[in-house]
Short mmCIF file of N, CA and C in Angstrom, two decimals:
data_model
loop_
_atom_site.label_atom_id
_atom_site.label_comp_id
_atom_site.label_asym_id
_atom_site.label_seq_id
_atom_site.Cartn_x
_atom_site.Cartn_y
_atom_site.Cartn_z
N MET A 1 125.27 146.42 113.77
CA MET A 1 124.71 145.81 114.81
C MET A 1 123.07 145.39 114.23
N LYS A 2 122.81 146.23 113.71
CA LYS A 2 121.21 146.01 113.18
C LYS A 2 121.25 145.02 112.30
N LEU A 3 122.05 144.72 111.44
CA LEU A 3 122.33 143.85 110.45
C LEU A 3 122.42 142.51 111.09
N ILE A 4 123.13 142.40 112.12
CA ILE A 4 123.52 141.15 112.82
C ILE A 4 122.18 140.56 113.71
N LEU A 5 121.31 141.71 114.13
CA LEU A 5 120.01 141.23 114.82
C LEU A 5 118.94 140.77 113.75
N LEU A 6 119.22 141.37 112.67
CA LEU A 6 118.26 140.85 111.65
C LEU A 6 118.67 139.60 111.18
N LYS A 7 119.90 139.15 111.06
CA LYS A 7 120.45 137.78 110.65
C LYS A 7 119.95 136.87 111.63
N ILE A 8 120.07 137.20 113.02
CA ILE A 8 119.67 136.28 114.04
C ILE A 8 118.28 136.05 114.12
N PHE A 9 117.63 137.09 113.97
CA PHE A 9 115.96 137.01 113.94
C PHE A 9 115.65 135.90 112.59
N LEU A 10 116.20 136.26 111.69
CA LEU A 10 115.82 135.27 110.36
C LEU A 10 116.46 134.01 110.75
N LEU A 11 117.43 133.66 111.31
CA LEU A 11 117.99 132.09 111.38
C LEU A 11 117.16 131.67 112.26
N SER A 12 116.29 132.28 113.42
CA SER A 12 115.49 131.81 114.32
C SER A 12 114.39 131.11 113.57
N PHE A 13 113.85 131.52 112.61
CA PHE A 13 112.72 130.96 111.98
C PHE A 13 113.34 129.94 110.92
N LEU A 14 114.42 129.70 110.67
CA LEU A 14 114.92 128.56 109.84
C LEU A 14 114.22 127.16 109.83
N PRO A 15 114.53 126.70 111.32
CA PRO A 15 114.07 125.53 111.72
C PRO A 15 112.68 124.89 111.34
N VAL A 16 111.77 126.20 111.46
CA VAL A 16 110.48 126.40 111.40
C VAL A 16 110.24 126.07 109.57
N ILE A 17 110.93 126.85 108.87
CA ILE A 17 110.88 126.64 107.59
C ILE A 17 111.38 125.24 106.93
N CYS A 18 112.37 124.76 107.34
CA CYS A 18 112.82 123.60 106.87
C CYS A 18 111.86 122.57 107.40
N PHE A 19 111.18 122.61 108.32
CA PHE A 19 110.42 121.30 108.65
C PHE A 19 108.97 121.66 108.65
N SER A 20 108.55 122.42 107.80
CA SER A 20 107.04 122.83 107.59
C SER A 20 106.26 121.50 107.35
N GLN A 21 104.91 121.73 107.25
CA GLN A 21 104.25 120.66 106.98
C GLN A 21 104.07 120.12 105.89
N SER A 22 104.48 121.11 104.65
CA SER A 22 104.30 120.70 103.35
C SER A 22 105.62 120.10 102.86
N ASP A 23 106.82 119.85 103.82
CA ASP A 23 107.76 119.17 103.45
C ASP A 23 107.57 117.55 103.96
N LYS A 24 106.48 117.26 104.62
CA LYS A 24 106.12 116.17 105.17
C LYS A 24 105.15 115.30 104.01
N ASP A 25 104.14 116.42 103.48
CA ASP A 25 103.28 116.06 102.36
C ASP A 25 103.83 115.13 101.31
N GLY A 26 103.36 114.31 100.73
CA GLY A 26 104.00 113.65 99.46
C GLY A 26 103.55 112.26 99.50
N VAL A 27 104.34 111.76 98.67
CA VAL A 27 104.32 110.07 98.53
C VAL A 27 105.33 109.37 99.00
N TYR A 28 104.66 108.57 99.99
CA TYR A 28 105.75 107.78 100.69
C TYR A 28 105.39 106.07 100.29
N LEU A 29 106.64 105.44 100.48
CA LEU A 29 106.54 103.97 100.06
C LEU A 29 105.96 103.27 101.32
N GLU A 30 105.19 102.43 101.14
CA GLU A 30 104.54 101.64 102.18
C GLU A 30 105.48 100.34 102.44
N PHE A 31 105.71 100.05 103.73
CA PHE A 31 106.44 98.86 103.95
C PHE A 31 105.39 98.09 104.75
N GLU A 32 105.40 96.61 104.23
CA GLU A 32 104.50 95.64 105.01
C GLU A 32 105.38 94.73 105.92
N GLU A 33 105.50 95.11 107.17
CA GLU A 33 106.29 94.24 108.19
C GLU A 33 105.62 94.61 109.43
N LYS A 34 105.73 93.36 110.31
CA LYS A 34 105.10 93.22 111.52
C LYS A 34 105.68 94.30 112.70
N GLY A 35 107.00 94.38 112.64
CA GLY A 35 107.49 95.41 113.64
C GLY A 35 107.67 96.73 113.47
N CYS A 36 107.69 97.24 112.14
CA CYS A 36 107.43 98.32 111.67
C CYS A 36 108.57 99.09 112.43
N SER A 37 109.56 99.06 111.70
CA SER A 37 111.05 99.97 112.09
C SER A 37 110.96 101.43 111.53
N TYR A 38 109.88 101.50 110.58
CA TYR A 38 109.76 102.98 109.92
C TYR A 38 108.87 103.64 110.69
N LYS A 39 108.19 104.69 109.93
CA LYS A 39 107.19 105.70 110.51
C LYS A 39 105.74 104.97 110.43
N LYS A 40 105.05 104.93 111.63
CA LYS A 40 103.61 104.40 111.65
C LYS A 40 102.79 105.51 111.26
N ILE A 41 101.64 105.25 110.27
CA ILE A 41 100.75 106.39 110.04
C ILE A 41 99.34 105.93 110.02
N LYS A 42 98.22 106.46 110.04
CA LYS A 42 96.99 106.08 110.14
C LYS A 42 96.23 106.42 108.88
N LEU A 43 95.68 105.51 108.31
CA LEU A 43 94.93 105.71 107.14
C LEU A 43 93.86 106.75 107.58
N LEU A 44 93.27 107.69 106.77
CA LEU A 44 92.47 108.78 107.04
C LEU A 44 90.93 108.17 107.27
N ASN A 45 90.53 107.43 106.19
CA ASN A 45 88.91 106.80 106.33
C ASN A 45 88.90 105.37 106.91
N ALA A 46 89.95 105.07 107.72
CA ALA A 46 89.80 103.58 108.33
C ALA A 46 90.64 103.58 109.61
N LYS A 47 90.66 102.53 110.25
CA LYS A 47 91.26 102.28 111.53
C LYS A 47 92.64 101.98 111.42
N LYS A 48 92.86 101.49 110.09
CA LYS A 48 94.06 100.78 109.74
C LYS A 48 95.56 101.58 109.89
N VAL A 49 96.60 101.42 110.45
CA VAL A 49 97.79 101.84 110.23
C VAL A 49 98.73 101.36 109.62
N VAL A 50 99.45 101.98 108.83
CA VAL A 50 100.36 101.68 107.99
C VAL A 50 101.98 101.93 108.05
N CYS A 51 102.72 101.42 107.80
CA CYS A 51 104.05 101.49 108.06
C CYS A 51 104.75 102.24 106.51
N ILE A 52 105.11 103.25 106.85
CA ILE A 52 105.85 104.18 105.57
C ILE A 52 106.97 104.68 105.68
N SER A 53 107.84 104.86 104.72
CA SER A 53 109.04 105.43 104.69
C SER A 53 109.38 106.53 105.70
N ASP A 54 110.52 106.85 106.01
CA ASP A 54 110.66 108.37 106.89
C ASP A 54 110.55 109.52 106.12
N LYS A 55 110.81 109.46 104.87
CA LYS A 55 110.87 110.72 103.95
C LYS A 55 110.13 110.41 102.64
N PRO A 56 109.46 111.18 102.24
CA PRO A 56 108.54 111.33 100.90
C PRO A 56 109.55 110.81 99.79
N ILE A 57 109.03 110.04 98.87
CA ILE A 57 109.67 109.90 97.38
C ILE A 57 109.58 110.89 96.67
N ILE A 58 108.35 111.45 96.81
CA ILE A 58 107.77 112.59 95.95
C ILE A 58 106.99 113.51 97.10
N ASN A 59 107.61 114.80 97.00
CA ASN A 59 107.16 115.76 97.71
C ASN A 59 106.29 116.94 97.05
N THR A 60 105.90 118.01 97.97
CA THR A 60 105.03 118.93 97.40
C THR A 60 105.76 119.48 96.51
N GLY A 61 106.99 119.83 96.49
CA GLY A 61 108.01 120.62 95.59
C GLY A 61 108.14 120.07 94.16
N ASP A 62 107.63 118.65 94.14
CA ASP A 62 107.49 118.11 92.98
C ASP A 62 106.21 118.21 92.08
N TYR A 63 105.39 118.93 93.01
CA TYR A 63 104.08 119.11 92.38
C TYR A 63 103.99 120.35 91.43
N ALA A 64 103.33 120.02 90.27
CA ALA A 64 103.23 121.30 89.16
C ALA A 64 101.77 121.92 88.90
N SER A 65 100.80 121.08 88.91
CA SER A 65 99.57 121.38 88.94
C SER A 65 98.44 120.30 89.32
N ILE A 66 97.10 120.83 89.32
CA ILE A 66 96.26 119.82 89.93
C ILE A 66 94.95 120.18 88.81
N SER A 67 94.30 118.84 88.72
CA SER A 67 93.06 118.91 88.08
C SER A 67 91.77 118.98 88.84
N LYS A 68 90.87 119.07 88.35
CA LYS A 68 89.55 119.15 88.96
C LYS A 68 89.02 117.99 89.69
N ILE A 69 88.33 117.86 90.70
CA ILE A 69 87.73 116.76 91.21
C ILE A 69 86.75 116.24 90.25
N GLU A 70 86.95 114.77 89.96
CA GLU A 70 85.88 114.06 89.01
C GLU A 70 85.34 112.80 89.66
N PHE A 71 83.97 112.23 89.07
CA PHE A 71 83.81 111.08 89.53
C PHE A 71 84.09 110.18 88.48
N ASP A 72 84.52 109.16 88.69
CA ASP A 72 84.95 107.83 87.68
C ASP A 72 83.96 106.85 88.05
N SER A 73 83.03 106.74 87.14
CA SER A 73 81.52 105.76 87.21
C SER A 73 82.30 104.61 87.34
N ALA A 74 83.16 103.92 86.35
CA ALA A 74 83.87 102.75 86.15
C ALA A 74 84.30 102.30 87.60
N SER A 75 84.94 102.90 88.25
CA SER A 75 85.40 102.62 89.69
C SER A 75 84.63 102.69 90.75
N ASN A 76 83.64 103.90 90.30
CA ASN A 76 82.77 104.24 91.75
C ASN A 76 83.52 105.08 92.36
N MET A 77 84.57 106.02 91.82
CA MET A 77 85.36 106.64 93.22
C MET A 77 85.34 107.99 92.57
N ARG A 78 85.73 109.14 93.48
CA ARG A 78 85.79 110.35 93.30
C ARG A 78 87.57 110.54 93.11
N LYS A 79 88.08 111.50 92.22
CA LYS A 79 89.48 111.45 92.09
C LYS A 79 90.00 112.87 91.45
N PHE A 80 90.99 113.18 91.59
CA PHE A 80 91.76 114.12 91.35
C PHE A 80 93.47 113.86 90.82
N GLU A 81 93.90 114.37 89.89
CA GLU A 81 95.09 114.29 89.54
C GLU A 81 96.13 115.43 89.80
N ILE A 82 97.41 114.81 90.35
CA ILE A 82 98.44 115.96 90.72
C ILE A 82 99.38 115.75 89.53
N ILE A 83 99.72 116.80 88.62
CA ILE A 83 100.54 116.68 87.72
C ILE A 83 101.90 117.15 88.22
N LEU A 84 103.22 116.59 87.99
CA LEU A 84 104.29 116.62 88.59
C LEU A 84 105.24 117.42 87.58
N SER A 85 105.99 118.19 88.13
CA SER A 85 107.19 118.90 87.28
C SER A 85 107.99 117.79 86.63
N GLU A 86 108.90 118.32 85.66
CA GLU A 86 109.62 117.38 84.99
C GLU A 86 110.48 116.61 85.92
N GLU A 87 111.21 117.33 87.00
CA GLU A 87 111.96 116.44 87.82
C GLU A 87 111.33 115.43 88.70
N GLY A 88 109.87 115.69 89.10
CA GLY A 88 109.07 115.01 89.97
C GLY A 88 108.75 113.63 89.11
N SER A 89 108.35 113.99 87.68
CA SER A 89 107.92 112.74 86.73
C SER A 89 108.98 111.93 86.59
N GLU A 90 110.39 112.25 86.55
CA GLU A 90 111.63 111.61 86.48
C GLU A 90 111.57 110.86 87.70
N LYS A 91 111.63 111.37 88.63
CA LYS A 91 111.72 110.54 90.34
C LYS A 91 110.60 109.45 90.48
N LEU A 92 109.39 109.92 89.86
CA LEU A 92 108.12 108.92 89.89
C LEU A 92 108.56 107.76 88.99
N ALA A 93 108.92 108.12 87.88
CA ALA A 93 109.39 106.91 86.82
C ALA A 93 110.13 106.14 87.52
N ALA A 94 111.37 106.76 88.07
CA ALA A 94 112.43 105.88 88.67
C ALA A 94 111.98 104.72 89.81
N VAL A 95 111.48 105.53 90.74
CA VAL A 95 110.73 104.77 91.77
C VAL A 95 109.68 103.77 91.44
N SER A 96 108.72 104.24 90.98
CA SER A 96 107.77 103.33 90.26
C SER A 96 108.12 102.01 89.53
N LYS A 97 109.43 102.21 88.92
CA LYS A 97 110.31 100.67 88.12
C LYS A 97 110.80 100.32 89.41
N LEU A 98 111.23 100.62 90.40
CA LEU A 98 111.87 99.79 91.50
C LEU A 98 110.70 99.25 92.21
N TYR A 99 109.75 99.70 92.67
CA TYR A 99 108.64 99.39 93.36
C TYR A 99 107.31 98.74 92.75
N THR A 100 107.40 98.26 91.76
CA THR A 100 106.30 97.85 90.88
C THR A 100 105.85 96.66 91.92
N GLY A 101 104.41 96.74 92.12
CA GLY A 101 103.80 95.76 92.99
C GLY A 101 103.39 96.05 94.40
N LYS A 102 104.23 97.17 94.85
CA LYS A 102 104.12 97.65 96.11
C LYS A 102 103.12 98.82 96.34
N ASN A 103 102.92 99.25 97.47
CA ASN A 103 102.03 100.44 97.38
C ASN A 103 102.78 101.73 97.78
N PHE A 104 102.17 102.64 97.34
CA PHE A 104 102.63 104.26 97.52
C PHE A 104 101.42 104.61 98.54
N ALA A 105 101.80 105.67 99.43
CA ALA A 105 101.00 106.17 100.48
C ALA A 105 100.76 107.55 99.78
N PHE A 106 99.86 108.18 99.75
CA PHE A 106 99.62 109.61 99.36
C PHE A 106 99.22 110.11 100.89
N VAL A 107 100.16 111.23 101.33
CA VAL A 107 100.25 111.58 102.71
C VAL A 107 99.95 113.40 102.68
N VAL A 108 99.04 113.41 103.51
CA VAL A 108 98.56 115.05 103.76
C VAL A 108 98.14 115.19 105.35
N ASP A 109 98.76 116.08 105.59
CA ASP A 109 98.69 116.42 107.11
C ASP A 109 98.89 115.31 108.08
N ASP A 110 99.95 114.66 108.02
CA ASP A 110 100.17 113.35 108.60
C ASP A 110 99.17 112.13 108.88
N GLU A 111 98.32 112.38 107.66
CA GLU A 111 97.44 111.10 107.61
C GLU A 111 97.67 110.59 106.03
N VAL A 112 97.44 109.33 105.90
CA VAL A 112 97.41 108.60 104.53
C VAL A 112 96.04 108.82 104.00
N VAL A 113 96.14 109.41 102.97
CA VAL A 113 94.50 109.63 102.18
C VAL A 113 94.36 108.45 101.39
N CYS A 114 95.18 107.98 100.69
CA CYS A 114 95.00 106.79 99.81
C CYS A 114 96.33 106.07 99.87
N LEU A 115 96.19 104.71 99.56
CA LEU A 115 97.20 103.84 99.25
C LEU A 115 97.02 103.55 97.74
N MET A 116 98.12 103.56 96.95
CA MET A 116 98.22 103.32 95.55
C MET A 116 99.09 102.09 95.26
N LYS A 117 98.65 101.13 94.63
CA LYS A 117 99.19 100.02 93.89
C LYS A 117 99.98 100.58 92.94
N VAL A 118 101.28 100.41 92.91
CA VAL A 118 102.05 100.59 91.67
C VAL A 118 102.15 99.42 90.65
N PRO A 119 101.29 99.75 89.46
CA PRO A 119 101.18 99.00 88.50
C PRO A 119 102.36 98.39 87.46
N GLY A 120 103.55 99.26 87.55
CA GLY A 120 104.52 99.42 86.85
C GLY A 120 105.35 100.85 86.84
N VAL A 121 105.91 101.02 85.53
CA VAL A 121 106.59 102.38 85.39
C VAL A 121 105.56 103.32 85.25
N ILE A 122 105.58 104.28 85.87
CA ILE A 122 104.53 105.58 85.82
C ILE A 122 105.24 106.64 85.04
N SER A 123 105.20 106.66 83.81
CA SER A 123 106.00 107.65 83.08
C SER A 123 104.99 108.92 82.64
N ASN A 124 103.80 108.85 83.09
CA ASN A 124 102.85 110.18 82.64
C ASN A 124 103.27 111.12 83.58
N GLY A 125 103.63 110.95 84.66
CA GLY A 125 104.11 112.10 85.62
C GLY A 125 102.84 112.79 86.40
N LYS A 126 101.94 111.70 86.51
CA LYS A 126 100.61 112.19 87.42
C LYS A 126 100.46 111.15 88.77
N ILE A 127 99.93 111.76 89.45
CA ILE A 127 99.72 110.86 90.85
C ILE A 127 98.19 111.02 90.91
N ILE A 128 97.29 110.19 90.89
CA ILE A 128 95.89 109.89 90.99
C ILE A 128 95.35 109.68 92.23
N VAL A 129 94.60 110.63 93.04
CA VAL A 129 94.58 110.60 94.38
C VAL A 129 92.72 110.25 94.28
N THR A 130 92.50 109.10 94.66
CA THR A 130 91.02 108.77 94.64
C THR A 130 90.49 108.33 96.16
N GLU A 131 89.01 108.42 96.20
CA GLU A 131 88.37 107.99 97.59
C GLU A 131 86.92 107.73 97.01
N ASP A 132 86.62 106.71 97.91
CA ASP A 132 85.11 105.99 97.89
C ASP A 132 84.38 107.46 98.16
N PRO A 133 83.28 107.53 97.25
CA PRO A 133 82.23 108.78 97.70
C PRO A 133 81.49 108.49 99.13
N ARG A 134 81.59 107.77 99.81
CA ARG A 134 80.93 107.66 101.22
C ARG A 134 81.81 108.46 102.07
N PHE A 135 82.84 108.86 101.83
CA PHE A 135 83.89 109.64 102.48
C PHE A 135 83.81 111.04 102.14
N SER A 136 84.38 111.80 102.89
CA SER A 136 84.17 113.32 102.75
C SER A 136 85.48 114.06 102.80
N SER A 137 86.67 113.31 102.86
CA SER A 137 88.09 114.03 103.12
C SER A 137 88.63 114.57 101.90
N LEU A 138 88.25 114.00 100.67
CA LEU A 138 88.92 114.38 99.56
C LEU A 138 88.83 115.83 99.21
N GLN A 139 87.70 116.66 99.44
CA GLN A 139 87.61 117.83 99.25
C GLN A 139 88.62 118.68 100.01
N LYS A 140 88.84 118.32 101.19
CA LYS A 140 89.84 119.12 102.15
C LYS A 140 91.17 118.62 101.69
N THR A 141 91.60 117.57 101.22
CA THR A 141 92.80 117.07 100.72
C THR A 141 93.10 117.91 99.44
N TYR A 142 91.98 118.03 98.66
CA TYR A 142 92.08 118.80 97.40
C TYR A 142 92.44 120.11 97.80
N ARG A 143 91.47 120.85 98.41
CA ARG A 143 91.92 121.88 98.90
C ARG A 143 93.52 122.54 99.48
N ASN A 144 93.86 121.45 100.25
CA ASN A 144 95.16 121.72 100.65
C ASN A 144 96.35 121.60 99.66
N VAL A 145 96.22 120.66 98.96
CA VAL A 145 97.06 120.43 97.76
C VAL A 145 96.85 121.76 96.76
N LYS A 146 96.01 122.16 96.64
CA LYS A 146 95.81 123.37 95.72
C LYS A 146 96.23 124.83 96.30
N GLU A 147 95.89 124.86 97.73
CA GLU A 147 96.44 126.07 98.51
C GLU A 147 98.02 126.20 98.25
N GLY A 148 98.78 124.87 98.37
CA GLY A 148 100.10 124.69 98.48
C GLY A 148 100.58 125.00 97.14
N LEU A 149 99.98 124.76 96.15
CA LEU A 149 100.36 124.95 94.67
C LEU A 149 100.29 126.51 94.53
N GLU A 150 98.91 127.10 94.96
CA GLU A 150 98.84 128.53 94.97
C GLU A 150 99.94 129.47 95.48
N LEU A 151 100.32 128.80 96.73
CA LEU A 151 101.57 129.54 97.31
C LEU A 151 102.87 129.44 96.62
N LYS A 152 102.96 128.19 95.86
CA LYS A 152 104.13 128.37 95.10
C LYS A 152 104.04 129.19 93.88
N GLY A 153 102.69 129.57 93.43
CA GLY A 153 102.69 130.45 92.50
C GLY A 153 102.33 129.46 91.08
N THR A 154 101.86 128.21 91.17
CA THR A 154 101.65 127.21 90.14
C THR A 154 100.47 127.67 89.58
N VAL A 155 99.42 127.60 90.68
CA VAL A 155 98.04 127.57 90.29
C VAL A 155 97.52 128.77 90.84
N LYS A 156 96.60 129.47 89.87
CA LYS A 156 95.87 130.84 90.53
C LYS A 156 94.53 130.37 90.83
#
């Protein structure tokens, strides 16, 4: 009887586990269409709303590690890199080949942190998250990604 109650108790938390925020965070494909039959989501540092795919093409499970935040003087942007797992790197290479010239949206906490134009096949297994220094959300985004990796046991 106790075993059955324990199973019921554990199963009651399954929907929460399956649909956690980290399952929604990741890299999405942006669609440029007027009617937007996909998911609409707001850009973090702008009033613009973009249309993205229903599910991420790269999710937090594909993240392996994270670099420190740096300032890139050439672009006048702050940035950090997310290094993907081998499986995540393969996924990124495949989808970037299909969607060259399109935008990927990097989403954290149901907000688009940045849009990334896909220049071609991305085979280095890195996602570069950038932000204009006039905004202050990059630090929060960095903390959220790093905390997720710490929970996975990837980063100390």
